[in-house]
Coordinates of C-alpha atoms and ligand atoms in Angstrom, one line a residue:
M657 CA -20.9 8.7 7.6
L658 CA -20.0 6.4 10.4
S659 CA -16.3 6.4 11.7
P660 CA -14.3 3.1 11.4
K661 CA -14.7 2.6 15.1
E662 CA -18.5 3.0 14.9
I663 CA -18.7 0.6 11.9
V664 CA -16.7 -2.0 13.7
A665 CA -18.8 -1.6 16.9
K666 CA -22.0 -2.2 14.8
I667 CA -20.6 -5.2 13.1
F668 CA -19.5 -6.8 16.4
K669 CA -22.9 -6.1 18.0
E670 CA -24.5 -8.0 15.2
E671 CA -21.9 -10.8 15.0
S672 CA -19.5 -11.1 18.0
N673 CA -17.8 -14.2 16.5
I674 CA -16.0 -12.5 13.6
E675 CA -13.5 -15.2 12.3
N676 CA -11.9 -13.7 9.2
V677 CA -11.1 -10.4 7.5
M678 CA -10.8 -10.3 3.7
F679 CA -9.3 -7.4 1.9
V680 CA -10.2 -7.0 -1.8
G681 CA -9.4 -4.5 -4.5
C682 CA -7.5 -4.1 -7.8
G683 CA -4.3 -2.4 -8.7
A684 CA -3.2 0.4 -6.4
S685 CA -6.4 0.0 -4.4
M686 CA -5.4 -3.6 -3.7
A687 CA -1.8 -2.6 -2.8
D688 CA -3.1 0.1 -0.4
L689 CA -4.8 -2.6 1.7
Y690 CA -1.5 -4.4 2.4
P691 CA -0.4 -2.5 5.5
A692 CA -3.7 -3.4 7.2
K693 CA -3.4 -7.0 6.2
Y694 CA 0.2 -7.1 7.4
F695 CA -0.8 -5.5 10.7
L696 CA -3.5 -8.1 11.3
E697 CA -1.2 -11.0 10.3
K698 CA 1.4 -9.8 12.7
N699 CA -0.8 -9.0 15.7
A700 CA -4.0 -11.2 15.5
K701 CA -3.8 -14.5 17.4
K702 CA -7.0 -15.9 16.1
L703 CA -8.4 -13.9 13.2
R704 CA -7.7 -15.2 9.7
V705 CA -6.7 -12.6 7.2
S706 CA -6.5 -12.5 3.4
L707 CA -5.7 -10.0 0.6
S708 CA -7.0 -10.7 -2.9
T709 CA -7.2 -9.1 -6.3
A710 CA -10.9 -8.8 -6.8
N711 CA -11.4 -11.4 -9.6
E712 CA -9.5 -14.0 -7.7
F713 CA -12.0 -13.4 -4.8
N714 CA -14.9 -13.6 -7.3
Y715 CA -13.8 -16.6 -9.3
D716 CA -12.0 -18.5 -6.6
T717 CA -14.0 -17.5 -3.6
P718 CA -12.6 -18.5 -0.2
A719 CA -14.6 -21.3 1.5
S720 CA -14.6 -19.3 4.8
L721 CA -16.6 -16.4 3.3
G722 CA -19.8 -16.0 5.3
K723 CA -21.6 -14.2 8.1
T724 CA -18.5 -14.3 10.3
S725 CA -16.4 -12.5 7.7
I726 CA -15.7 -8.8 7.3
V727 CA -14.9 -8.0 3.6
I728 CA -13.2 -4.7 3.0
V729 CA -13.4 -3.7 -0.7
A730 CA -11.5 -0.6 -1.9
S731 CA -11.7 1.2 -5.2
L732 CA -10.7 4.8 -5.6
G733 CA -13.2 5.7 -8.3
G734 CA -15.7 3.1 -7.1
T735 CA -16.4 1.8 -10.6
T736 CA -13.8 -1.0 -11.2
P737 CA -16.1 -3.8 -12.4
E738 CA -14.2 -6.6 -10.6
S739 CA -14.3 -4.7 -7.3
V740 CA -18.0 -3.9 -7.6
E741 CA -18.6 -7.6 -8.3
A742 CA -16.7 -8.5 -5.2
T743 CA -19.1 -6.4 -3.1
K744 CA -22.0 -8.5 -4.6
V745 CA -20.3 -11.8 -4.0
A746 CA -19.5 -10.9 -0.4
S747 CA -22.9 -9.5 0.4
K748 CA -24.6 -12.5 -1.2
A749 CA -22.6 -14.8 1.1
G750 CA -23.9 -12.9 4.2
A751 CA -20.5 -11.2 4.9
H752 CA -20.2 -7.7 6.5
V753 CA -19.2 -5.6 3.5
I754 CA -17.3 -2.3 4.0
S755 CA -16.7 -0.3 0.8
V756 CA -13.8 2.2 0.8
T757 CA -13.8 4.8 -1.9
N758 CA -13.1 8.4 -3.0
S759 CA -16.5 8.4 -4.8
E760 CA -19.6 8.8 -2.8
G761 CA -22.6 7.0 -4.3
S762 CA -20.5 5.1 -6.7
P763 CA -21.4 1.5 -7.8
L764 CA -19.0 0.1 -5.2
T765 CA -21.2 1.4 -2.4
E766 CA -24.5 -0.1 -3.7
N767 CA -24.1 -3.5 -2.1
A768 CA -22.1 -2.5 0.9
E769 CA -23.4 -2.5 4.4
Y770 CA -21.0 0.3 5.4
V771 CA -19.2 2.9 3.3
I772 CA -16.1 5.0 4.0
V773 CA -15.5 7.9 1.7
H774 CA -12.0 9.3 1.8
G775 CA -9.9 12.1 0.3
F776 CA -7.3 11.8 -2.4
H777 CA -6.7 15.0 -4.4
E778 CA -6.3 17.5 -1.5
S779 CA -2.6 16.9 -0.6
Y780 CA 0.2 14.4 -0.6
A781 CA -1.1 13.0 2.7
A782 CA -4.5 12.5 1.1
K783 CA -2.9 10.1 -1.4
T784 CA -2.6 7.7 1.6
A785 CA -6.1 8.3 3.0
K786 CA -7.4 4.9 1.8
M787 CA -4.4 3.1 3.3
K788 CA -4.9 5.0 6.6
N789 CA -8.6 4.4 6.9
V790 CA -8.3 0.7 6.1
L791 CA -5.4 0.4 8.7
I792 CA -7.7 2.1 11.3
L793 CA -10.4 -0.4 10.4
A794 CA -8.0 -3.2 11.0
V795 CA -6.8 -1.8 14.3
E796 CA -10.5 -1.4 15.4
I797 CA -11.3 -4.9 14.3
L798 CA -8.4 -6.3 16.3
Q799 CA -9.3 -4.2 19.4
A800 CA -12.9 -5.4 19.2
S801 CA -12.1 -9.1 18.7
E802 CA -8.9 -9.8 20.7
K803 CA -7.7 -6.4 22.1
Y804 CA -4.6 -4.7 20.8
A805 CA -2.0 -3.9 23.4
H806 CA -0.7 -0.8 21.6
Y807 CA -4.0 0.6 20.5
D808 CA -3.5 4.1 22.0
E809 CA 0.1 4.4 20.6
M810 CA -1.2 3.4 17.2
M811 CA -4.1 5.8 17.2
D812 CA -1.8 8.6 18.3
A813 CA 0.7 7.9 15.5
L814 CA -2.1 7.7 12.9
S815 CA -3.4 11.1 14.1
K816 CA 0.0 12.6 13.3
I817 CA 1.0 10.9 10.1
D818 CA -0.8 13.3 7.7
D819 CA 1.1 16.4 9.1
L820 CA 4.4 14.5 8.9
I821 CA 3.8 13.6 5.2
N822 CA 2.8 17.1 4.2
E823 CA 5.8 18.5 6.1
S824 CA 8.2 15.9 4.6
V825 CA 7.2 16.5 1.0
K826 CA 8.1 20.2 1.3
S827 CA 11.8 19.3 1.2
V828 CA 11.8 16.4 -1.1
T829 CA 11.9 18.1 -4.5
P830 CA 15.7 18.5 -4.9
A831 CA 16.3 14.8 -4.1
A832 CA 13.4 13.8 -6.4
K833 CA 14.8 15.8 -9.3
T834 CA 18.2 14.2 -8.8
F835 CA 16.5 10.8 -8.9
A836 CA 14.6 11.8 -12.1
E837 CA 17.7 12.9 -13.9
K838 CA 19.6 9.8 -12.9
Y839 CA 16.9 7.3 -13.9
K840 CA 15.1 9.0 -16.8
D841 CA 16.7 6.8 -19.5
D842 CA 16.5 3.5 -17.7
K843 CA 14.3 0.9 -19.3
L844 CA 14.1 -1.2 -16.1
I845 CA 14.2 -0.3 -12.4
Y846 CA 14.1 -2.8 -9.6
V847 CA 12.0 -1.7 -6.6
L848 CA 12.8 -3.2 -3.2
S849 CA 11.3 -3.0 0.3
S850 CA 10.1 -5.2 3.2
G851 CA 7.6 -5.5 6.0
A852 CA 4.5 -3.4 5.8
T853 CA 6.0 -1.3 3.0
F854 CA 6.4 -4.3 0.6
D855 CA 3.3 -3.4 -1.4
V856 CA 4.5 0.2 -1.7
A857 CA 7.3 -1.3 -3.7
Y858 CA 4.8 -3.3 -5.6
S859 CA 2.6 -0.3 -6.2
T860 CA 5.5 1.9 -7.2
A861 CA 6.7 -0.7 -9.7
S862 CA 3.4 -1.8 -11.1
F863 CA 1.5 1.4 -11.3
L864 CA 3.9 4.4 -11.1
F865 CA 6.6 2.8 -13.2
M866 CA 4.9 0.2 -15.5
E867 CA 1.4 1.7 -15.9
M868 CA 2.2 5.4 -15.8
Q869 CA 5.8 5.5 -17.2
W870 CA 6.1 2.2 -19.2
I871 CA 9.3 1.3 -17.4
A872 CA 9.7 -2.4 -16.6
A873 CA 10.0 -2.8 -12.8
P874 CA 10.4 -6.0 -10.9
T875 CA 9.4 -5.8 -7.2
L876 CA 11.7 -7.5 -4.7
N877 CA 11.4 -8.1 -1.0
T878 CA 14.8 -7.1 0.5
G879 CA 14.8 -10.4 2.4
E880 CA 14.2 -12.4 -0.8
Y881 CA 16.8 -10.4 -2.7
F882 CA 19.5 -12.6 -1.2
H883 CA 17.7 -15.8 -2.3
G884 CA 18.3 -15.5 -6.1
P885 CA 17.6 -12.0 -7.5
F886 CA 20.9 -10.6 -6.1
E887 CA 22.6 -12.4 -9.0
M888 CA 21.5 -9.6 -11.2
T889 CA 23.4 -7.0 -9.2
E890 CA 26.0 -5.2 -11.3
T891 CA 27.6 -1.8 -11.7
D892 CA 25.0 0.8 -12.7
V893 CA 22.0 -1.5 -12.7
P894 CA 19.1 0.7 -11.4
Y895 CA 17.5 0.0 -8.0
L896 CA 15.1 2.0 -5.8
L897 CA 15.0 0.9 -2.2
F898 CA 12.4 1.9 0.4
M899 CA 14.0 1.7 3.8
N900 CA 11.7 1.2 6.8
D901 CA 12.3 2.4 10.3
G902 CA 11.3 -0.6 12.5
P903 CA 12.0 -4.3 12.8
T904 CA 12.5 -5.0 9.1
R905 CA 15.1 -2.2 8.7
H906 CA 17.8 -4.9 9.0
L907 CA 16.6 -6.5 5.8
D908 CA 16.7 -3.2 3.9
A909 CA 20.1 -2.2 5.2
R910 CA 21.5 -5.6 4.3
A911 CA 20.3 -5.2 0.7
L912 CA 21.7 -1.7 0.6
T913 CA 25.2 -2.8 1.7
F914 CA 25.2 -5.5 -1.0
L915 CA 24.0 -3.1 -3.7
Q916 CA 26.7 -0.6 -2.8
R917 CA 29.4 -3.3 -2.7
F918 CA 28.8 -4.0 -6.4
D919 CA 28.3 -0.3 -7.4
A920 CA 24.7 -0.7 -8.4
K921 CA 22.8 2.5 -9.1
V922 CA 20.7 2.8 -6.0
T923 CA 18.5 5.5 -4.6
T924 CA 16.9 5.1 -1.2
I925 CA 13.8 6.7 0.3
D926 CA 14.4 6.3 4.0
A927 CA 11.7 6.8 6.6
K928 CA 14.4 7.8 9.1
D929 CA 15.3 10.8 7.0
Y930 CA 11.8 12.2 7.6
G931 CA 11.7 11.6 11.3
L932 CA 9.0 8.8 11.4
A933 CA 10.1 7.9 15.0
S934 CA 9.1 11.4 16.2
I935 CA 5.5 10.4 15.8
A936 CA 5.4 6.6 16.2
S937 CA 6.7 4.4 19.1
D938 CA 8.8 1.3 18.4
N939 CA 5.7 -0.8 19.0
V940 CA 3.8 0.6 16.0
I941 CA 6.3 2.3 13.8
D942 CA 6.3 -0.6 11.2
Y943 CA 2.8 0.2 10.1
L944 CA 3.4 3.9 9.5
N945 CA 6.3 3.5 7.0
P946 CA 4.0 2.7 4.0
M947 CA 2.1 6.0 4.3
L948 CA 5.1 8.2 4.7
I949 CA 7.0 6.5 1.9
T950 CA 4.0 6.6 -0.4
G951 CA 3.6 10.4 0.1
V952 CA 7.3 11.0 -0.6
M953 CA 7.4 8.6 -3.6
R954 CA 4.6 10.6 -5.2
V955 CA 7.0 13.6 -5.5
Y956 CA 9.7 11.3 -7.0
A957 CA 7.2 9.9 -9.6
E958 CA 6.0 13.4 -10.5
E959 CA 9.6 14.5 -11.1
L960 CA 10.4 11.4 -13.1
A961 CA 7.4 12.1 -15.3
I962 CA 8.6 15.6 -16.0
A963 CA 12.1 14.5 -16.8
R964 CA 10.9 11.9 -19.2
K965 CA 8.2 14.1 -20.7
H966 CA 5.8 11.3 -20.0
P967 CA 2.8 12.5 -18.0
L968 CA 1.6 10.1 -15.2
T969 CA -1.9 10.2 -16.9
K970 CA -0.7 8.8 -20.3
R971 CA -2.1 5.4 -21.2
R972 CA -2.2 3.4 -24.5
Y973 CA -4.5 0.5 -23.4
M974 CA -6.2 1.3 -20.1
W975 CA -9.7 2.7 -20.4
K976 CA -9.1 2.9 -24.3
L977 CA -9.6 -0.7 -25.3
E978 CA -12.0 -3.5 -24.4
Y979 CA -10.2 -5.9 -22.0
Ligands
F6P2158 O1 -9.0 2.2 -7.4 P1 -9.9 1.9 -8.6 O2 -10.8 3.1 -8.9 O3 -10.6 0.6 -8.4 O4 -9.0 1.8 -9.8 C1 -8.2 0.7 -10.0 C2 -7.3 1.0 -11.2 O5 -6.5 2.1 -10.8 C3 -5.1 1.8 -10.7 O6 -4.9 1.3 -9.4 C4 -4.2 2.9 -11.0 O7 -4.5 3.5 -12.3 C5 -5.0 0.6 -11.7 O8 -4.0 -0.2 -11.4 C6 -6.3 -0.1 -11.5 O9 -6.7 -0.8 -12.7

């Protein structure tokens, strides 16, 4: 298997004028692409970037899709029909298709020019392997097309994030149990974050809470919270807030202050508590928050499932009905 760096080098050798990068997936696999998309949006001066749920890409295909596009399609199991179809749509249009999956030889890989197979089950850090590999691809793409000033700092931090996650989760269980006891009877939990971590809030809300626990969970950007949704803030209303270490921390801290002012029921998972700054410089720290918080949140979700006697694997519709 080629490394992300080797894949990107081959693509740029074939097509030096890459104009756009399109990230495509479904559900948690789409959300895991967000840090890479966010990174490119913040740092690329010329490249165009998009993130789509696969059927939006398939049924409303971007006009710019073509041989100057890199399309990165992710699917953990490699069989989600919409994502498999996206590899066909992209490949037919002449784009450079990279499939990212946990399942070697799966249908997702059949129409891809390049394949990255990543871990998932091995550890808490492995839960973020897709996110990390795709972020590395984004960094390599930027480096190859426009150069990235903080390339070495970013690669250094990325080489250390797995150990930090696996170390962090060792001490999380007591806090996760407290959270689980406190929230186990709630029918709705608001999930908030900002910056590169915004889709970890979306992912937590949509998949860990709604799909796997059947708890309604609106997702809010902590910046947007003050532009309407804060009207819902009252004593004991449940919130889960992911606090970033980095430029958008101000947004998260401002939301926390307001939530506390009205005695909302708020739990924070804070990257600062786990020492993210010990592995990542100020220049790159934003993009490491999502991985650390995803790893820690998994323990919280497991404890919530235990407290509610509702396994994370329980479904009533998914994979059981035709849809
Ligand atoms: O990552 P895959 O294998 O494409 O699976 C996607 C499915 O898995 C989930 O992300 C989590 O169960 C769903 O939201 C989605 O339908």
